[in-house]
PDB file of C-alpha atoms in Angstrom:
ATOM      1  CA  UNK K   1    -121.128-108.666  74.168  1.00 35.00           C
ATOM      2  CA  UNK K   2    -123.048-109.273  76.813  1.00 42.00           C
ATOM      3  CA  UNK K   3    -122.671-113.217  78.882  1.00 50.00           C
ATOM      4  CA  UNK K   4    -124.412-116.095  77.520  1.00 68.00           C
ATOM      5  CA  UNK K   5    -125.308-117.160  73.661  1.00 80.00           C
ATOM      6  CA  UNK K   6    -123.686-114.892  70.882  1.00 95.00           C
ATOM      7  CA  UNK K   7    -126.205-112.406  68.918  1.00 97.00           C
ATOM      8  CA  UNK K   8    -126.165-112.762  64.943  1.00 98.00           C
ATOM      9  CA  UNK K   9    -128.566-110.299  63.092  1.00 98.00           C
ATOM     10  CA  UNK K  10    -129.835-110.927  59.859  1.00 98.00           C
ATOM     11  CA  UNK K  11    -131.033-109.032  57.085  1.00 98.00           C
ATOM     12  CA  UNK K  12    -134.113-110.099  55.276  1.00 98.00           C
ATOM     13  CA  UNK K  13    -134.702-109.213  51.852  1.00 98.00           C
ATOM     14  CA  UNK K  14    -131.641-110.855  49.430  1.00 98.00           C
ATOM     15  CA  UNK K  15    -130.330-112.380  52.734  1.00 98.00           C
ATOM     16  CA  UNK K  16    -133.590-115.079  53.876  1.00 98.00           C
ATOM     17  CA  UNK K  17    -135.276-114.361  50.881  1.00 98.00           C
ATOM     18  CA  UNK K  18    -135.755-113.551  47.738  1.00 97.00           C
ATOM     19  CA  UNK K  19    -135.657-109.895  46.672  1.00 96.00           C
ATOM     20  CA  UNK K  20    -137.736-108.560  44.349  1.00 93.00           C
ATOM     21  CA  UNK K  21    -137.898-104.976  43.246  1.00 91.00           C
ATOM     22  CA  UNK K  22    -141.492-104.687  43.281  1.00 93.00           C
ATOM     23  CA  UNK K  23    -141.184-105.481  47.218  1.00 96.00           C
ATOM     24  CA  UNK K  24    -142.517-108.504  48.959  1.00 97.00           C
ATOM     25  CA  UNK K  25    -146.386-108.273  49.483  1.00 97.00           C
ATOM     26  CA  UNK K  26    -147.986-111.339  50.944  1.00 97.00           C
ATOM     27  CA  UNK K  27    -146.841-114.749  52.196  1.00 98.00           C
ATOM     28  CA  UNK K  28    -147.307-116.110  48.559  1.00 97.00           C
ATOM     29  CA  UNK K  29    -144.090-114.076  47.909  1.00 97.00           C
ATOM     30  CA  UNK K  30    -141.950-115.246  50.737  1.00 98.00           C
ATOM     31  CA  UNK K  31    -139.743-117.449  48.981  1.00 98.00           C
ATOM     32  CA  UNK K  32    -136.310-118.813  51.211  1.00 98.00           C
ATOM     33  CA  UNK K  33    -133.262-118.395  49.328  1.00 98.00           C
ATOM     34  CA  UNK K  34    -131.762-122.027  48.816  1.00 98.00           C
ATOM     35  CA  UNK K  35    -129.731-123.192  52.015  1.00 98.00           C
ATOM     36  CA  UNK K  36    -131.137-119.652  53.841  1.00 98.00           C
ATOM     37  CA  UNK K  37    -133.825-121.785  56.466  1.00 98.00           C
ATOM     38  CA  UNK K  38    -130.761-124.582  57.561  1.00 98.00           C
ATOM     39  CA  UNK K  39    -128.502-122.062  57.881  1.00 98.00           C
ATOM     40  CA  UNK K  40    -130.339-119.917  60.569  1.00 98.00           C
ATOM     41  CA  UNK K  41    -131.282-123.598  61.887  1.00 98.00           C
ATOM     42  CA  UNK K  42    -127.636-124.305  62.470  1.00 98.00           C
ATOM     43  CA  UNK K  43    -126.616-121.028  63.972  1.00 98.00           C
ATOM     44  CA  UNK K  44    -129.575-122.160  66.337  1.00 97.00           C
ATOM     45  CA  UNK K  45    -128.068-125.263  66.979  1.00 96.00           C
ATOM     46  CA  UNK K  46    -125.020-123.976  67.905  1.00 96.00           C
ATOM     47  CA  UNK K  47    -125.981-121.744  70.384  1.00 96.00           C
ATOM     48  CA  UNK K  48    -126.228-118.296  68.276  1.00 97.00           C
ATOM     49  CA  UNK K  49    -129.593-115.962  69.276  1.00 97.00           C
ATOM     50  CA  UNK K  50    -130.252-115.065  65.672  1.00 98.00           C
ATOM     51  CA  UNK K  51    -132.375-112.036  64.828  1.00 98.00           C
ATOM     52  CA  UNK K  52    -133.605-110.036  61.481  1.00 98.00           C
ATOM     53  CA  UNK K  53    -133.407-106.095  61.603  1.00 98.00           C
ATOM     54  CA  UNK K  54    -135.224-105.060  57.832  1.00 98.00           C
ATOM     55  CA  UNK K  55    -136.123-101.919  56.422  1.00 97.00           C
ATOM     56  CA  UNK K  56    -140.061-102.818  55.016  1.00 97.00           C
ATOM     57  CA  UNK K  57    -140.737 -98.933  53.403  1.00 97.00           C
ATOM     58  CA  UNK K  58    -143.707-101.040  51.551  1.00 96.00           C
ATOM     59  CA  UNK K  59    -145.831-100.404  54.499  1.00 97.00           C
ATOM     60  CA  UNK K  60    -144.831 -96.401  54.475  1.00 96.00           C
ATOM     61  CA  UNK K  61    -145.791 -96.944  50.900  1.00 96.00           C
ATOM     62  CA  UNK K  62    -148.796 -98.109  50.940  1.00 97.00           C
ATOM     63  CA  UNK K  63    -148.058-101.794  49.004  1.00 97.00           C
ATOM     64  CA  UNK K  64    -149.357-103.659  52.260  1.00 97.00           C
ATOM     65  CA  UNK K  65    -150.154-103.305  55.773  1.00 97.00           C
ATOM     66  CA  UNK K  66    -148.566-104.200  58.810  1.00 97.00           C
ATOM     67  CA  UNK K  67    -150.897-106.925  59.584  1.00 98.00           C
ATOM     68  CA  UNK K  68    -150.102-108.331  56.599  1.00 98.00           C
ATOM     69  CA  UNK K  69    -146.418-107.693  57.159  1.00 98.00           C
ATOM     70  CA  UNK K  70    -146.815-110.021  60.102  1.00 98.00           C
ATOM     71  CA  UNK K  71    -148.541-112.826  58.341  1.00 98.00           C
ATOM     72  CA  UNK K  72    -144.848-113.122  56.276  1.00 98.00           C
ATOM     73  CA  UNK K  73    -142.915-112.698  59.142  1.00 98.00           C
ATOM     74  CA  UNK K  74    -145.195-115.531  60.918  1.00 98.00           C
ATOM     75  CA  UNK K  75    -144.680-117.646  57.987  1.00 98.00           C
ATOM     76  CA  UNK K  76    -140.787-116.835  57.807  1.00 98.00           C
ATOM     77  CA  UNK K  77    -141.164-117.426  61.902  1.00 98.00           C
ATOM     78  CA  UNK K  78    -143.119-121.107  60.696  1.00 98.00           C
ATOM     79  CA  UNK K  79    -140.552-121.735  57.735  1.00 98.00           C
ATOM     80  CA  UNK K  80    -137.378-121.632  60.374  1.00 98.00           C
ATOM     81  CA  UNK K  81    -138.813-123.564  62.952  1.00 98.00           C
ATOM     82  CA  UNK K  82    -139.643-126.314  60.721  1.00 98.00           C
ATOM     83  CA  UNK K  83    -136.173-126.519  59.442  1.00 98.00           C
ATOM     84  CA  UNK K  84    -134.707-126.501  63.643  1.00 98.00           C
ATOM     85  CA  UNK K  85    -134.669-123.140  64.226  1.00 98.00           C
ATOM     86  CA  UNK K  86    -135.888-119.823  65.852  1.00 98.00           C
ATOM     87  CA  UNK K  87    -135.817-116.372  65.665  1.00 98.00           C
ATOM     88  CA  UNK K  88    -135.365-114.327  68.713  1.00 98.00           C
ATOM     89  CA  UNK K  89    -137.254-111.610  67.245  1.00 97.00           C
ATOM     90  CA  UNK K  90    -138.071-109.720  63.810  1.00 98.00           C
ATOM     91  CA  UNK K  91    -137.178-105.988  63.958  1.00 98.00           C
ATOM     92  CA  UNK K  92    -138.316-103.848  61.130  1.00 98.00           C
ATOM     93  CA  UNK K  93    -138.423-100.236  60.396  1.00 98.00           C
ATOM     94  CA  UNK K  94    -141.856 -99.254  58.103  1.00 98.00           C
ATOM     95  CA  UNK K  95    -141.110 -95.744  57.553  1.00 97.00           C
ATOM     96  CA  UNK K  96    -140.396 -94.153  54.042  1.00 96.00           C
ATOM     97  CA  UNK K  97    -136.877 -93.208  53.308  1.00 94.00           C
ATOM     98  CA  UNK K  98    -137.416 -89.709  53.782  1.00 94.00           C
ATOM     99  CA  UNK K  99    -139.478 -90.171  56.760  1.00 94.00           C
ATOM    100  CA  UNK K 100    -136.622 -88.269  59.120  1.00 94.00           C
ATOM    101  CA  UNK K 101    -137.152 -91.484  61.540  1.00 96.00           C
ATOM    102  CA  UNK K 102    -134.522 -93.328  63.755  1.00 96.00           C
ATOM    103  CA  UNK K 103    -135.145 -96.646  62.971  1.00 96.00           C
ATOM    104  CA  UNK K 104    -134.363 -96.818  59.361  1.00 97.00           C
ATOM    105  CA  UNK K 105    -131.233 -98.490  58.267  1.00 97.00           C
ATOM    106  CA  UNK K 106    -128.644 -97.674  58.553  1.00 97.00           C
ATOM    107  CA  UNK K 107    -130.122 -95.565  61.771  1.00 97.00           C
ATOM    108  CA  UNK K 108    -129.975 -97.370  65.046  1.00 98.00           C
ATOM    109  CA  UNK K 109    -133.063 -97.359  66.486  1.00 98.00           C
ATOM    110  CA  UNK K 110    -133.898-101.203  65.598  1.00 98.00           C
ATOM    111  CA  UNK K 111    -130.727-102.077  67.051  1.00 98.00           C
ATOM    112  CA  UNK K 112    -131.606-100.327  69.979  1.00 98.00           C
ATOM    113  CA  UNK K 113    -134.696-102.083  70.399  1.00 98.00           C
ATOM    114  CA  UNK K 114    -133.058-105.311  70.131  1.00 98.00           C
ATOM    115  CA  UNK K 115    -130.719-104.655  72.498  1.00 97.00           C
ATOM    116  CA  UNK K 116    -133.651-103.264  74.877  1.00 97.00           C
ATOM    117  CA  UNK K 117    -135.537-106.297  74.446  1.00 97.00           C
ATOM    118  CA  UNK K 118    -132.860-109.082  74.470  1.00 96.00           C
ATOM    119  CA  UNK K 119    -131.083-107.570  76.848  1.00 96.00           C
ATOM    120  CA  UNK K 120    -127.489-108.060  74.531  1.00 96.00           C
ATOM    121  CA  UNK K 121    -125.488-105.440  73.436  1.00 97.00           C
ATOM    122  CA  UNK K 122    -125.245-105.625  69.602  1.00 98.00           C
ATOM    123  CA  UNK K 123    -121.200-104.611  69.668  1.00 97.00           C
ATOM    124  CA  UNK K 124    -119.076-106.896  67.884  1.00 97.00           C
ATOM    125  CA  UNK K 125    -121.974-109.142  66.854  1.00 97.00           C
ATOM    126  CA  UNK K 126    -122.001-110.250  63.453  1.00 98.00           C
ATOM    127  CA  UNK K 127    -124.820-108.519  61.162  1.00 98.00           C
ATOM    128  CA  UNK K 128    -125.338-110.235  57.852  1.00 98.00           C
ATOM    129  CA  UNK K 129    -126.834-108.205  54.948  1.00 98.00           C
ATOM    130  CA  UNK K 130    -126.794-107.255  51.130  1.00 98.00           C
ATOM    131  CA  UNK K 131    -127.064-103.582  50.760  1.00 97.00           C
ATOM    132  CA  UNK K 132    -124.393-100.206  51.915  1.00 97.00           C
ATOM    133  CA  UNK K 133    -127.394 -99.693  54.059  1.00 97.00           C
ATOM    134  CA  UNK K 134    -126.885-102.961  56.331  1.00 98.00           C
ATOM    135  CA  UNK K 135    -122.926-102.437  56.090  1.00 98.00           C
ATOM    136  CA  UNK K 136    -123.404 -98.456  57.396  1.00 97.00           C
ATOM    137  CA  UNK K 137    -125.688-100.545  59.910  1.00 98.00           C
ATOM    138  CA  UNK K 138    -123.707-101.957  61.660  1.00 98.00           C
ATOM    139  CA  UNK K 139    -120.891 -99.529  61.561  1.00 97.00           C
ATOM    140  CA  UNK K 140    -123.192 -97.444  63.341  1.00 97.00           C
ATOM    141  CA  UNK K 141    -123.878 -99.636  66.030  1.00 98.00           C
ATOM    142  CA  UNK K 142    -120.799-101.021  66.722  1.00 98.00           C
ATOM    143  CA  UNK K 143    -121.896-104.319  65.104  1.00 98.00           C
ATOM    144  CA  UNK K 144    -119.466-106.400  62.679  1.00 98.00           C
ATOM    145  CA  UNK K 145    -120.979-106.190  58.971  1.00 98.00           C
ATOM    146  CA  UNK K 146    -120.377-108.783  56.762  1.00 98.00           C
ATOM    147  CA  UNK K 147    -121.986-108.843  52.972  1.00 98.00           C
ATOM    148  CA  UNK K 148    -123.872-111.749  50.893  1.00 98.00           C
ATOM    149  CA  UNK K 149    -123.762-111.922  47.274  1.00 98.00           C
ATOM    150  CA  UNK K 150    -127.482-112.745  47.025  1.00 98.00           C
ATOM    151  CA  UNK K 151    -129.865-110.266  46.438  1.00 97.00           C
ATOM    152  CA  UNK K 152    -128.276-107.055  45.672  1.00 96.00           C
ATOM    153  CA  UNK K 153    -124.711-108.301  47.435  1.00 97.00           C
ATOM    154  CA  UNK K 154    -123.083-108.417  44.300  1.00 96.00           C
ATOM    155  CA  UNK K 155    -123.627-104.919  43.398  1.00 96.00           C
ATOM    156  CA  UNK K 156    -122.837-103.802  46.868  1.00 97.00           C
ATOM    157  CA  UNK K 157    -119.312-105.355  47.095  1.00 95.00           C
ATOM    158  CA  UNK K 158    -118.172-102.836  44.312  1.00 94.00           C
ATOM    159  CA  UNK K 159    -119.194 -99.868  46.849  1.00 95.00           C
ATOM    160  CA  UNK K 160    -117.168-101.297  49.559  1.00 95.00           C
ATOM    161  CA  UNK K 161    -114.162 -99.321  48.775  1.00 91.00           C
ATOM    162  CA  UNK K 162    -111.345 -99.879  51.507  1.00 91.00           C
ATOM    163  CA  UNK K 163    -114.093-100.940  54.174  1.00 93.00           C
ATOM    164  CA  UNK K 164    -112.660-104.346  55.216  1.00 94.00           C
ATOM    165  CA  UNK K 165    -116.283-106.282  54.995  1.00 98.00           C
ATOM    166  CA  UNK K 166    -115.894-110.010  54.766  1.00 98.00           C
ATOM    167  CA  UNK K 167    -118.458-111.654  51.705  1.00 98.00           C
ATOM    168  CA  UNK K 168    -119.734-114.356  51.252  1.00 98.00           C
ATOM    169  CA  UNK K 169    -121.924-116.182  48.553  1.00 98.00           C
ATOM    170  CA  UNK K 170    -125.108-116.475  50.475  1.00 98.00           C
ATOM    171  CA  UNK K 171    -126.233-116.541  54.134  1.00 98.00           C
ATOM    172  CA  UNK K 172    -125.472-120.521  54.475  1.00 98.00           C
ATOM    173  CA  UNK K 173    -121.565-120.018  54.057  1.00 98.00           C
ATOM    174  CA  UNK K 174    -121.929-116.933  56.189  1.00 98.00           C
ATOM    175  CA  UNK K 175    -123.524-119.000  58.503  1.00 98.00           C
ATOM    176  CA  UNK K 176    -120.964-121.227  58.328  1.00 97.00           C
ATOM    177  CA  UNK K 177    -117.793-119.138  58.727  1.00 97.00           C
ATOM    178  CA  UNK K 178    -119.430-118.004  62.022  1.00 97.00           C
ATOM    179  CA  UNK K 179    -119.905-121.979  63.653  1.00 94.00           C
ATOM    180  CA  UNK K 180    -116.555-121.989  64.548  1.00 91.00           C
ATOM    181  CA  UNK K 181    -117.138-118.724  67.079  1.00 89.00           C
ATOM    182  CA  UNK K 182    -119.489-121.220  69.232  1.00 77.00           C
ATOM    183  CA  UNK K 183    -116.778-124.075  69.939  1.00 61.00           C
ATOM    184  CA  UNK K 184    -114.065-121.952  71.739  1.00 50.00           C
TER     185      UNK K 184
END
């Protein structure tokens, strides 16, 4: 990793917020899972650059736009400052599945971006998520995955097989098992 503050990436979806199967379409939607906000706040705190990489196909699908996309992101952006935190930047991929691109999970081209625009190398930097997608992720990029139970977490953990993916019940004891990192 590169000098200077550690890099955590975050999913969104089941990690920050509630999931919903139907996707999330407007700011009236957003809704923090409980402990989520704080626990970015404190990573902030402690001297972490926190980020969210997401895969948001409901623009490729037509559900809502990418202006409108930005309105939630502002509002998550809004939500995490007013609990002591910040974001160093959202990163999302709003391509179909089968769109053949290279930023769709668990593709690295968000990754790459991050790293392009931080100017951090994303090896051996935690990456918190909820689906095989965000575990495969990270794997790809040489980042360390680690799994919530929250959103479809619980699911997921089954699928880990012999993968040796540390979980957790939501993002604030994630968040947590990480503080230690900052104070050596």
């Amino acid at each position: 990793m590169a000098a200077g503050a550690p890099l955590v990436m975050i999913d969104r979806d089941g990690v920050i917020n509630e999931d919903s199967g139907e996707f999330i379409k407007s700011v009236a939607e957003w809704r923090p899972i409980k402990g989520s906000l704080e626990a970015i706040a404190a990573l902030h705190r402690a001297g972490w650059k926190v980020a969210v990489v997401t895969n948001q196909s409901g623009v490729g699908r037509g559900l809502y736009d990418e202006a409108t996309l930005g309105q939630i992101h502002d509002h998550m952006r809004a939500r995490v400052r007013a609990a002591g935190g910040e974001l160093e930047g959202v990163y999302y991929c709003p391509h179909l599945p089968d769109a053949g691109c290279e930023c769709r999970k668990p593709k690295p081209g968000m990754f790459r971006a991050l790293e392009r625009e931080l100017g951090i190398s994303v090896v051996g930097a935690p990456y918190i998520g909820d689906r095989m997608s965000d575990v495969e992720a990270a794997e790809v990029v040489g980042a360390r995955p680690m799994l919530v139970r929250t959103g479809t977490g619980a699911a997921t953990v089954a699928l880990l097989g012999a993968r040796n993916v540390p979980v957790f019940d939501d993002l604030a004891a994630a968040a947590r098992s990480l503080l230690p990192e900052t104070s050596r």
